[in-house]
Amino acid sequence: PADRGASVYMPPRTRRSARTGAASSAASSAAPPVLLDVLTTDDLLDLALSFCTEDALRAAYASCRAFRAAAVPHLRRLLSIAIVGPTPENKQASQLGVFLKRAALVNGFASYSKAGDDDAMLWHAGQSWFVGAAADLGQTRGWVSLVDGCLRPEASTVTWRVYDGAAWVVAPELRCLAGDALAAEIAKAAPQIALVGPTPQNKQASVLGVFLKRDELINGYPSYTKAGDDDAMLWHAGQSWFVGAAADLGQTRGWVSLVDGCLRPEASTVTWRVYDGAAWVVAPELRCLA
């Protein structure tokens, strides 16, 4: 691979003259040499990995540190799906979000772990797909379901359902995204958002404000840094979005939270909460704008 600033020279191919047997240039003497664009080692590695299969990417990830870093975005694109969209009365909204495909099959079907939440999984059992507790893996129970025997949940056209505590109710706006569709949805995240509005007794008012989108995904979701304060960030982990300390990035802790698996916090209709020092309290007037 070429280092930055270097270019690769490709000499013209030669062919044998039919009359003399001598080698002659396939290109005219006036033709310029072929130059590859300036490519770094990382560029070439990224290009090579973009053609790899899932098994090859898993092997690359396990092989060495350099390959591991380069393989992550490709693996995430291949292995990620997301269940997104509003549900009736926001039922089970916290169980939605990004799921990562596991190597192990369950009941002969692919299975998934929720990004940032090892206690939630997605699998097929009986007649349906289920989002449920990891402890119930492979059983016909859960919080969200899709009554379809399809091998890939993102390929189904059947309507998803959520459990409301007493019965299964249809959630016609719920969708399962993968590949380009998932990438396009994540790309809709606004470059700048703001958390605004009064909070109970002005709790955590100082950590509200404008947040700027970062290049790095955290747990498969966009992440943000507070404008003018690199020590405060916004990310998704487990079942919620969190505003918290940069040192806690990616963890299920913070000062402000939104219990929703939505890919973009500004798209949620769930009520935000603030931590008052002892417990989480709802902040019904808090809004996320973009």
PDB file of C-alpha atoms in Angstrom:
ATOM      1  CA  PRO A   1       0.000   0.000   0.000  1.00  0.00           C
ATOM      2  CA  ALA A   2       1.153   3.497  -0.748  1.00  0.00           C
ATOM      3  CA  ASP A   3       1.790   5.994   2.020  1.00  0.00           C
ATOM      4  CA  ARG A   4       0.078   9.373   1.931  1.00  0.00           C
ATOM      5  CA  GLY A   5       1.651  11.653  -0.616  1.00  0.00           C
ATOM      6  CA  ALA A   6       2.959   8.783  -2.727  1.00  0.00           C
ATOM      7  CA  SER A   7       1.416   7.515  -5.943  1.00  0.00           C
ATOM      8  CA  VAL A   8       1.718   4.180  -7.670  1.00  0.00           C
ATOM      9  CA  TYR A   9       3.164   3.922 -11.195  1.00  0.00           C
ATOM     10  CA  MET A  10       1.683   1.260 -13.477  1.00  0.00           C
ATOM     11  CA  PRO A  11       3.866   0.593 -16.549  1.00  0.00           C
ATOM     12  CA  PRO A  12       2.073  -0.012 -19.868  1.00  0.00           C
ATOM     13  CA  ARG A  13       1.375  -3.665 -20.720  1.00  0.00           C
ATOM     14  CA  THR A  14       3.443  -5.170 -23.527  1.00  0.00           C
ATOM     15  CA  ARG A  15       2.573  -7.540 -26.372  1.00  0.00           C
ATOM     16  CA  ARG A  16       4.598  -9.543 -28.834  1.00  0.00           C
ATOM     17  CA  SER A  17       4.832  -8.377 -32.447  1.00  0.00           C
ATOM     18  CA  ALA A  18       3.297 -10.928 -34.836  1.00  0.00           C
ATOM     19  CA  ARG A  19       6.080 -10.294 -37.359  1.00  0.00           C
ATOM     20  CA  THR A  20       9.199  -9.985 -35.261  1.00  0.00           C
ATOM     21  CA  GLY A  21       8.299 -11.602 -31.957  1.00  0.00           C
ATOM     22  CA  ALA A  22       9.714  -8.551 -30.232  1.00  0.00           C
ATOM     23  CA  ALA A  23       7.965  -6.982 -27.295  1.00  0.00           C
ATOM     24  CA  SER A  24       6.227  -3.698 -28.018  1.00  0.00           C
ATOM     25  CA  SER A  25       4.157  -1.366 -25.919  1.00  0.00           C
ATOM     26  CA  ALA A  26       0.384  -1.875 -26.012  1.00  0.00           C
ATOM     27  CA  ALA A  27       0.009   1.848 -25.633  1.00  0.00           C
ATOM     28  CA  SER A  28       1.490   4.474 -27.886  1.00  0.00           C
ATOM     29  CA  SER A  29       4.695   6.144 -26.810  1.00  0.00           C
ATOM     30  CA  ALA A  30       2.728   9.313 -26.264  1.00  0.00           C
ATOM     31  CA  ALA A  31       0.313   7.708 -23.778  1.00  0.00           C
ATOM     32  CA  PRO A  32       0.883   8.915 -20.205  1.00  0.00           C
ATOM     33  CA  PRO A  33       1.644   6.413 -17.429  1.00  0.00           C
ATOM     34  CA  VAL A  34      -1.337   5.201 -15.404  1.00  0.00           C
ATOM     35  CA  LEU A  35      -1.347   6.729 -11.927  1.00  0.00           C
ATOM     36  CA  LEU A  36      -3.526   5.478  -9.105  1.00  0.00           C
ATOM     37  CA  ASP A  37      -5.043   8.134  -6.927  1.00  0.00           C
ATOM     38  CA  VAL A  38      -3.268   8.996  -3.701  1.00  0.00           C
ATOM     39  CA  LEU A  39      -4.280   6.289  -1.236  1.00  0.00           C
ATOM     40  CA  THR A  40      -3.279   5.690   2.357  1.00  0.00           C
ATOM     41  CA  THR A  41      -2.855   2.257   3.890  1.00  0.00           C
ATOM     42  CA  ASP A  42      -6.125   2.841   5.741  1.00  0.00           C
ATOM     43  CA  ASP A  43      -7.867   3.706   2.462  1.00  0.00           C
ATOM     44  CA  LEU A  44      -6.728   0.485   0.807  1.00  0.00           C
ATOM     45  CA  LEU A  45      -7.605  -1.594   3.865  1.00  0.00           C
ATOM     46  CA  ASP A  46     -11.058  -0.042   3.979  1.00  0.00           C
ATOM     47  CA  LEU A  47     -11.567  -0.750   0.272  1.00  0.00           C
ATOM     48  CA  ALA A  48     -10.508  -4.381   0.646  1.00  0.00           C
ATOM     49  CA  LEU A  49     -12.750  -4.957   3.650  1.00  0.00           C
ATOM     50  CA  SER A  50     -15.764  -3.507   1.851  1.00  0.00           C
ATOM     51  CA  PHE A  51     -15.828  -6.646  -0.349  1.00  0.00           C
ATOM     52  CA  CYS A  52     -15.511  -9.135   2.538  1.00  0.00           C
ATOM     53  CA  THR A  53     -18.205 -11.548   3.632  1.00  0.00           C
ATOM     54  CA  GLU A  54     -19.494 -11.631   7.203  1.00  0.00           C
ATOM     55  CA  ASP A  55     -17.240 -14.599   8.092  1.00  0.00           C
ATOM     56  CA  ALA A  56     -14.188 -12.886   6.597  1.00  0.00           C
ATOM     57  CA  LEU A  57     -14.950  -9.687   8.504  1.00  0.00           C
ATOM     58  CA  ARG A  58     -15.307 -11.595  11.761  1.00  0.00           C
ATOM     59  CA  ALA A  59     -11.923 -13.210  11.111  1.00  0.00           C
ATOM     60  CA  ALA A  60     -10.387  -9.832  10.277  1.00  0.00           C
ATOM     61  CA  TYR A  61     -11.800  -8.352  13.469  1.00  0.00           C
ATOM     62  CA  ALA A  62     -10.224 -11.121  15.532  1.00  0.00           C
ATOM     63  CA  SER A  63      -6.857 -11.132  13.766  1.00  0.00           C
ATOM     64  CA  CYS A  64      -5.099  -7.942  14.819  1.00  0.00           C
ATOM     65  CA  ARG A  65      -5.644  -4.473  16.206  1.00  0.00           C
ATOM     66  CA  ALA A  66      -5.304  -2.659  12.869  1.00  0.00           C
ATOM     67  CA  PHE A  67      -7.804  -4.935  11.147  1.00  0.00           C
ATOM     68  CA  ARG A  68     -10.132  -4.738  14.140  1.00  0.00           C
ATOM     69  CA  ALA A  69     -10.462  -0.956  13.917  1.00  0.00           C
ATOM     70  CA  ALA A  70     -10.931  -1.052  10.143  1.00  0.00           C
ATOM     71  CA  ALA A  71     -13.425  -3.923  10.237  1.00  0.00           C
ATOM     72  CA  VAL A  72     -15.797  -2.347  12.783  1.00  0.00           C
ATOM     73  CA  PRO A  73     -17.830  -0.099  10.430  1.00  0.00           C
ATOM     74  CA  HIS A  74     -18.141  -2.857   7.834  1.00  0.00           C
ATOM     75  CA  LEU A  75     -19.171  -5.411  10.454  1.00  0.00           C
ATOM     76  CA  ARG A  76     -21.668  -2.992  11.937  1.00  0.00           C
ATOM     77  CA  ARG A  77     -23.226  -2.357   8.526  1.00  0.00           C
ATOM     78  CA  LEU A  78     -23.516  -6.089   7.788  1.00  0.00           C
ATOM     79  CA  LEU A  79     -24.670  -7.172  11.238  1.00  0.00           C
ATOM     80  CA  SER A  80     -26.941  -4.314  12.341  1.00  0.00           C
ATOM     81  CA  ILE A  81     -30.695  -4.085  12.084  1.00  0.00           C
ATOM     82  CA  ALA A  82     -32.979  -1.622  13.855  1.00  0.00           C
ATOM     83  CA  ILE A  83     -36.598  -1.781  14.965  1.00  0.00           C
ATOM     84  CA  VAL A  84     -37.862   1.791  14.865  1.00  0.00           C
ATOM     85  CA  GLY A  85     -41.047   3.825  14.802  1.00  0.00           C
ATOM     86  CA  PRO A  86     -43.795   4.963  17.161  1.00  0.00           C
ATOM     87  CA  THR A  87     -45.881   2.438  19.091  1.00  0.00           C
ATOM     88  CA  PRO A  88     -49.387   2.827  20.547  1.00  0.00           C
ATOM     89  CA  GLU A  89     -49.046   5.057  23.646  1.00  0.00           C
ATOM     90  CA  ASN A  90     -45.255   4.539  23.359  1.00  0.00           C
ATOM     91  CA  LYS A  91     -45.633   0.998  24.687  1.00  0.00           C
ATOM     92  CA  GLN A  92     -42.305  -0.900  24.705  1.00  0.00           C
ATOM     93  CA  ALA A  93     -40.522   2.077  23.114  1.00  0.00           C
ATOM     94  CA  SER A  94     -37.529   1.369  25.353  1.00  0.00           C
ATOM     95  CA  GLN A  95     -37.135  -2.117  23.830  1.00  0.00           C
ATOM     96  CA  LEU A  96     -36.722  -0.804  20.290  1.00  0.00           C
ATOM     97  CA  GLY A  97     -33.472   0.263  18.662  1.00  0.00           C
ATOM     98  CA  VAL A  98     -30.342  -1.264  17.144  1.00  0.00           C
ATOM     99  CA  PHE A  99     -29.651  -5.002  17.288  1.00  0.00           C
ATOM    100  CA  LEU A 100     -26.430  -6.770  16.313  1.00  0.00           C
ATOM    101  CA  LYS A 101     -26.466 -10.197  14.667  1.00  0.00           C
ATOM    102  CA  ARG A 102     -24.872 -12.969  16.730  1.00  0.00           C
ATOM    103  CA  ALA A 103     -22.834 -15.858  15.325  1.00  0.00           C
ATOM    104  CA  ALA A 104     -25.165 -18.378  16.993  1.00  0.00           C
ATOM    105  CA  LEU A 105     -28.431 -19.506  15.410  1.00  0.00           C
ATOM    106  CA  VAL A 106     -31.477 -19.969  17.640  1.00  0.00           C
ATOM    107  CA  ASN A 107     -34.131 -22.450  16.503  1.00  0.00           C
ATOM    108  CA  GLY A 108     -32.396 -22.410  13.104  1.00  0.00           C
ATOM    109  CA  PHE A 109     -32.825 -18.641  12.680  1.00  0.00           C
ATOM    110  CA  ALA A 110     -30.431 -15.732  13.065  1.00  0.00           C
ATOM    111  CA  SER A 111     -30.395 -14.148  16.530  1.00  0.00           C
ATOM    112  CA  TYR A 112     -29.477 -10.666  17.709  1.00  0.00           C
ATOM    113  CA  SER A 113     -28.323  -8.806  20.825  1.00  0.00           C
ATOM    114  CA  LYS A 114     -29.464  -5.269  21.486  1.00  0.00           C
ATOM    115  CA  ALA A 115     -26.615  -2.800  21.042  1.00  0.00           C
ATOM    116  CA  GLY A 116     -25.519  -1.552  24.450  1.00  0.00           C
ATOM    117  CA  ASP A 117     -27.921  -3.859  26.322  1.00  0.00           C
ATOM    118  CA  ASP A 118     -26.905  -7.497  26.679  1.00  0.00           C
ATOM    119  CA  ASP A 119     -30.106  -8.219  28.623  1.00  0.00           C
ATOM    120  CA  ALA A 120     -32.312  -7.753  25.538  1.00  0.00           C
ATOM    121  CA  MET A 121     -32.275  -9.929  22.426  1.00  0.00           C
ATOM    122  CA  LEU A 122     -34.171 -10.702  19.205  1.00  0.00           C
ATOM    123  CA  TRP A 123     -34.860 -14.269  18.079  1.00  0.00           C
ATOM    124  CA  HIS A 124     -37.413 -16.499  16.317  1.00  0.00           C
ATOM    125  CA  ALA A 125     -39.488 -19.106  18.135  1.00  0.00           C
ATOM    126  CA  GLY A 126     -42.671 -20.919  17.147  1.00  0.00           C
ATOM    127  CA  GLN A 127     -44.450 -18.733  14.606  1.00  0.00           C
ATOM    128  CA  SER A 128     -42.887 -15.391  15.480  1.00  0.00           C
ATOM    129  CA  TRP A 129     -39.896 -13.153  15.984  1.00  0.00           C
ATOM    130  CA  PHE A 130     -39.585 -11.813  19.533  1.00  0.00           C
ATOM    131  CA  VAL A 131     -37.738  -8.986  21.212  1.00  0.00           C
ATOM    132  CA  GLY A 132     -37.407 -10.137  24.791  1.00  0.00           C
ATOM    133  CA  ALA A 133     -35.202 -10.742  27.792  1.00  0.00           C
ATOM    134  CA  ALA A 134     -31.938 -12.583  27.165  1.00  0.00           C
ATOM    135  CA  ALA A 135     -32.989 -15.030  29.867  1.00  0.00           C
ATOM    136  CA  ASP A 136     -35.933 -16.070  27.653  1.00  0.00           C
ATOM    137  CA  LEU A 137     -33.829 -16.602  24.512  1.00  0.00           C
ATOM    138  CA  GLY A 138     -35.500 -19.105  22.169  1.00  0.00           C
ATOM    139  CA  GLN A 139     -38.881 -19.097  23.934  1.00  0.00           C
ATOM    140  CA  THR A 140     -42.239 -17.863  22.614  1.00  0.00           C
ATOM    141  CA  ARG A 141     -42.420 -14.763  24.806  1.00  0.00           C
ATOM    142  CA  GLY A 142     -41.252 -11.172  24.743  1.00  0.00           C
ATOM    143  CA  TRP A 143     -42.210  -7.496  24.580  1.00  0.00           C
ATOM    144  CA  VAL A 144     -42.324  -6.991  20.793  1.00  0.00           C
ATOM    145  CA  SER A 145     -43.219  -9.585  18.175  1.00  0.00           C
ATOM    146  CA  LEU A 146     -43.623 -10.244  14.466  1.00  0.00           C
ATOM    147  CA  VAL A 147     -45.833 -13.195  13.454  1.00  0.00           C
ATOM    148  CA  ASP A 148     -43.867 -14.341  10.433  1.00  0.00           C
ATOM    149  CA  GLY A 149     -41.623 -17.286   9.605  1.00  0.00           C
ATOM    150  CA  CYS A 150     -39.313 -15.208   7.400  1.00  0.00           C
ATOM    151  CA  LEU A 151     -35.591 -15.857   7.817  1.00  0.00           C
ATOM    152  CA  ARG A 152     -34.772 -12.146   8.134  1.00  0.00           C
ATOM    153  CA  PRO A 153     -37.051  -9.825  10.125  1.00  0.00           C
ATOM    154  CA  GLU A 154     -36.167  -6.848   7.923  1.00  0.00           C
ATOM    155  CA  ALA A 155     -37.613  -8.720   4.908  1.00  0.00           C
ATOM    156  CA  SER A 156     -41.100  -9.093   6.395  1.00  0.00           C
ATOM    157  CA  THR A 157     -44.144  -7.096   5.309  1.00  0.00           C
ATOM    158  CA  VAL A 158     -46.212  -8.265   8.282  1.00  0.00           C
ATOM    159  CA  THR A 159     -47.223  -5.683  10.907  1.00  0.00           C
ATOM    160  CA  TRP A 160     -45.283  -5.745  14.181  1.00  0.00           C
ATOM    161  CA  ARG A 161     -47.000  -5.976  17.576  1.00  0.00           C
ATOM    162  CA  VAL A 162     -46.160  -4.768  21.082  1.00  0.00           C
ATOM    163  CA  TYR A 163     -47.324  -6.134  24.420  1.00  0.00           C
ATOM    164  CA  ASP A 164     -49.212  -3.526  26.433  1.00  0.00           C
ATOM    165  CA  GLY A 165     -49.205  -5.448  29.707  1.00  0.00           C
ATOM    166  CA  ALA A 166     -52.460  -7.273  29.023  1.00  0.00           C
ATOM    167  CA  ALA A 167     -52.561  -8.145  25.312  1.00  0.00           C
ATOM    168  CA  TRP A 168     -50.694  -7.876  22.023  1.00  0.00           C
ATOM    169  CA  VAL A 169     -51.579  -4.723  20.085  1.00  0.00           C
ATOM    170  CA  VAL A 170     -50.614  -3.932  16.503  1.00  0.00           C
ATOM    171  CA  ALA A 171     -47.982  -1.252  15.876  1.00  0.00           C
ATOM    172  CA  PRO A 172     -48.494  -0.370  12.201  1.00  0.00           C
ATOM    173  CA  GLU A 173     -45.740   2.273  12.114  1.00  0.00           C
ATOM    174  CA  LEU A 174     -43.045  -0.005  13.495  1.00  0.00           C
ATOM    175  CA  ARG A 175     -40.378  -0.977  10.936  1.00  0.00           C
ATOM    176  CA  CYS A 176     -37.298  -3.167  10.816  1.00  0.00           C
ATOM    177  CA  LEU A 177     -34.414  -1.605   8.886  1.00  0.00           C
ATOM    178  CA  ALA A 178     -31.083  -2.996   7.676  1.00  0.00           C
ATOM    179  CA  GLY A 179     -28.297  -2.166   5.230  1.00  0.00           C
ATOM    180  CA  ASP A 180     -28.769   0.971   3.140  1.00  0.00           C
ATOM    181  CA  ALA A 181     -32.184   1.685   4.688  1.00  0.00           C
ATOM    182  CA  LEU A 182     -30.698   1.711   8.194  1.00  0.00           C
ATOM    183  CA  ALA A 183     -27.708   3.801   7.101  1.00  0.00           C
ATOM    184  CA  ALA A 184     -30.064   6.319   5.482  1.00  0.00           C
ATOM    185  CA  GLU A 185     -32.157   6.578   8.638  1.00  0.00           C
ATOM    186  CA  ILE A 186     -29.100   7.193  10.821  1.00  0.00           C
ATOM    187  CA  ALA A 187     -27.858   9.749   8.299  1.00  0.00           C
ATOM    188  CA  LYS A 188     -31.015  11.792   8.961  1.00  0.00           C
ATOM    189  CA  ALA A 189     -29.657  12.716  12.384  1.00  0.00           C
ATOM    190  CA  ALA A 190     -29.400  16.499  12.543  1.00  0.00           C
ATOM    191  CA  PRO A 191     -25.894  17.989  12.810  1.00  0.00           C
ATOM    192  CA  GLN A 192     -27.109  20.161  15.687  1.00  0.00           C
ATOM    193  CA  ILE A 193     -29.870  19.559  18.226  1.00  0.00           C
ATOM    194  CA  ALA A 194     -30.934  21.308  21.409  1.00  0.00           C
ATOM    195  CA  LEU A 195     -32.484  20.162  24.670  1.00  0.00           C
ATOM    196  CA  VAL A 196     -34.649  23.008  25.943  1.00  0.00           C
ATOM    197  CA  GLY A 197     -37.437  23.686  28.390  1.00  0.00           C
ATOM    198  CA  PRO A 198     -38.002  23.976  32.147  1.00  0.00           C
ATOM    199  CA  THR A 199     -37.306  21.045  34.457  1.00  0.00           C
ATOM    200  CA  PRO A 200     -38.815  20.304  37.906  1.00  0.00           C
ATOM    201  CA  GLN A 201     -37.195  22.722  40.378  1.00  0.00           C
ATOM    202  CA  ASN A 202     -34.708  23.547  37.594  1.00  0.00           C
ATOM    203  CA  LYS A 203     -32.918  20.245  38.177  1.00  0.00           C
ATOM    204  CA  GLN A 204     -30.100  19.644  35.666  1.00  0.00           C
ATOM    205  CA  ALA A 205     -30.898  22.895  33.859  1.00  0.00           C
ATOM    206  CA  SER A 206     -27.167  23.566  33.511  1.00  0.00           C
ATOM    207  CA  VAL A 207     -26.572  20.497  31.318  1.00  0.00           C
ATOM    208  CA  LEU A 208     -29.245  21.384  28.765  1.00  0.00           C
ATOM    209  CA  GLY A 209     -28.511  23.341  25.605  1.00  0.00           C
ATOM    210  CA  VAL A 210     -27.063  22.793  22.143  1.00  0.00           C
ATOM    211  CA  PHE A 211     -25.376  19.521  21.157  1.00  0.00           C
ATOM    212  CA  LEU A 212     -23.263  18.893  18.050  1.00  0.00           C
ATOM    213  CA  LYS A 213     -23.251  15.539  16.263  1.00  0.00           C
ATOM    214  CA  ARG A 214     -19.963  13.618  16.328  1.00  0.00           C
ATOM    215  CA  ASP A 215     -18.636  11.388  13.541  1.00  0.00           C
ATOM    216  CA  GLU A 216     -18.507   8.362  15.843  1.00  0.00           C
ATOM    217  CA  LEU A 217     -21.488   6.104  16.443  1.00  0.00           C
ATOM    218  CA  ILE A 218     -21.910   4.824  19.990  1.00  0.00           C
ATOM    219  CA  ASN A 219     -23.733   1.498  20.402  1.00  0.00           C
ATOM    220  CA  GLY A 220     -24.854   1.928  16.791  1.00  0.00           C
ATOM    221  CA  TYR A 221     -26.457   5.339  17.422  1.00  0.00           C
ATOM    222  CA  PRO A 222     -25.402   8.916  16.649  1.00  0.00           C
ATOM    223  CA  SER A 223     -23.588  10.657  19.506  1.00  0.00           C
ATOM    224  CA  TYR A 224     -23.217  14.309  20.388  1.00  0.00           C
ATOM    225  CA  THR A 225     -20.954  16.722  22.279  1.00  0.00           C
ATOM    226  CA  LYS A 226     -22.380  19.715  24.109  1.00  0.00           C
ATOM    227  CA  ALA A 227     -21.428  22.931  22.335  1.00  0.00           C
ATOM    228  CA  GLY A 228     -18.745  24.707  24.327  1.00  0.00           C
ATOM    229  CA  ASP A 229     -18.430  21.900  26.885  1.00  0.00           C
ATOM    230  CA  ASP A 230     -16.435  18.848  25.835  1.00  0.00           C
ATOM    231  CA  ASP A 231     -17.070  17.245  29.232  1.00  0.00           C
ATOM    232  CA  ALA A 232     -20.782  16.744  28.518  1.00  0.00           C
ATOM    233  CA  MET A 233     -22.156  14.426  25.839  1.00  0.00           C
ATOM    234  CA  LEU A 234     -25.365  12.793  24.590  1.00  0.00           C
ATOM    235  CA  TRP A 235     -25.510   9.114  23.588  1.00  0.00           C
ATOM    236  CA  HIS A 236     -27.720   6.014  23.595  1.00  0.00           C
ATOM    237  CA  ALA A 237     -27.092   2.990  25.824  1.00  0.00           C
ATOM    238  CA  GLY A 238     -29.338   0.163  26.958  1.00  0.00           C
ATOM    239  CA  GLN A 239     -32.930   1.386  26.715  1.00  0.00           C
ATOM    240  CA  SER A 240     -32.295   5.121  26.817  1.00  0.00           C
ATOM    241  CA  TRP A 241     -30.631   8.272  25.567  1.00  0.00           C
ATOM    242  CA  PHE A 242     -28.431   9.932  28.192  1.00  0.00           C
ATOM    243  CA  VAL A 243     -26.922  13.350  28.701  1.00  0.00           C
ATOM    244  CA  GLY A 244     -23.924  12.675  30.911  1.00  0.00           C
ATOM    245  CA  ALA A 245     -20.245  13.101  31.552  1.00  0.00           C
ATOM    246  CA  ALA A 246     -17.897  12.426  28.636  1.00  0.00           C
ATOM    247  CA  ALA A 247     -16.047   9.971  30.883  1.00  0.00           C
ATOM    248  CA  ASP A 248     -19.225   7.843  31.003  1.00  0.00           C
ATOM    249  CA  LEU A 249     -19.744   7.793  27.227  1.00  0.00           C
ATOM    250  CA  GLY A 250     -21.688   4.682  26.151  1.00  0.00           C
ATOM    251  CA  GLN A 251     -22.792   3.694  29.647  1.00  0.00           C
ATOM    252  CA  THR A 252     -26.296   3.606  31.138  1.00  0.00           C
ATOM    253  CA  ARG A 253     -25.878   6.611  33.388  1.00  0.00           C
ATOM    254  CA  GLY A 254     -26.241  10.370  33.219  1.00  0.00           C
ATOM    255  CA  TRP A 255     -28.115  13.476  34.378  1.00  0.00           C
ATOM    256  CA  VAL A 256     -30.899  13.581  31.775  1.00  0.00           C
ATOM    257  CA  SER A 257     -32.473  10.629  29.971  1.00  0.00           C
ATOM    258  CA  LEU A 258     -35.048   9.585  27.397  1.00  0.00           C
ATOM    259  CA  VAL A 259     -36.340   5.998  27.677  1.00  0.00           C
ATOM    260  CA  ASP A 260     -36.714   5.288  23.980  1.00  0.00           C
ATOM    261  CA  GLY A 261     -34.867   3.163  21.415  1.00  0.00           C
ATOM    262  CA  CYS A 262     -35.398   5.705  18.611  1.00  0.00           C
ATOM    263  CA  LEU A 263     -32.404   6.348  16.367  1.00  0.00           C
ATOM    264  CA  ARG A 264     -32.717  10.138  16.688  1.00  0.00           C
ATOM    265  CA  PRO A 265     -33.673  11.809  19.983  1.00  0.00           C
ATOM    266  CA  GLU A 266     -35.455  14.665  18.238  1.00  0.00           C
ATOM    267  CA  ALA A 267     -37.862  12.136  16.678  1.00  0.00           C
ATOM    268  CA  SER A 268     -39.135  10.784  20.000  1.00  0.00           C
ATOM    269  CA  THR A 269     -42.541  11.499  21.536  1.00  0.00           C
ATOM    270  CA  VAL A 270     -41.562   9.978  24.894  1.00  0.00           C
ATOM    271  CA  THR A 271     -41.251  12.309  27.909  1.00  0.00           C
ATOM    272  CA  TRP A 272     -37.725  13.194  29.024  1.00  0.00           C
ATOM    273  CA  ARG A 273     -36.533  12.699  32.614  1.00  0.00           C
ATOM    274  CA  VAL A 274     -33.967  14.390  34.867  1.00  0.00           C
ATOM    275  CA  TYR A 275     -32.097  12.997  37.843  1.00  0.00           C
ATOM    276  CA  ASP A 276     -32.816  14.980  41.008  1.00  0.00           C
ATOM    277  CA  GLY A 277     -30.025  13.445  43.083  1.00  0.00           C
ATOM    278  CA  ALA A 278     -32.124  10.597  44.413  1.00  0.00           C
ATOM    279  CA  ALA A 279     -34.420   9.418  41.593  1.00  0.00           C
ATOM    280  CA  TRP A 280     -35.454  10.028  37.993  1.00  0.00           C
ATOM    281  CA  VAL A 281     -38.341  12.503  37.693  1.00  0.00           C
ATOM    282  CA  VAL A 282     -40.319  13.285  34.548  1.00  0.00           C
ATOM    283  CA  ALA A 283     -39.768  16.624  32.846  1.00  0.00           C
ATOM    284  CA  PRO A 284     -42.865  16.961  30.625  1.00  0.00           C
ATOM    285  CA  GLU A 285     -41.875  20.375  29.247  1.00  0.00           C
ATOM    286  CA  LEU A 286     -38.413  19.297  28.141  1.00  0.00           C
ATOM    287  CA  ARG A 287     -38.070  19.030  24.355  1.00  0.00           C
ATOM    288  CA  CYS A 288     -35.403  18.042  21.840  1.00  0.00           C
ATOM    289  CA  LEU A 289     -35.304  20.347  18.832  1.00  0.00           C
ATOM    290  CA  ALA A 290     -33.508  20.047  15.510  1.00  0.00           C
TER     291      ALA A 290
END
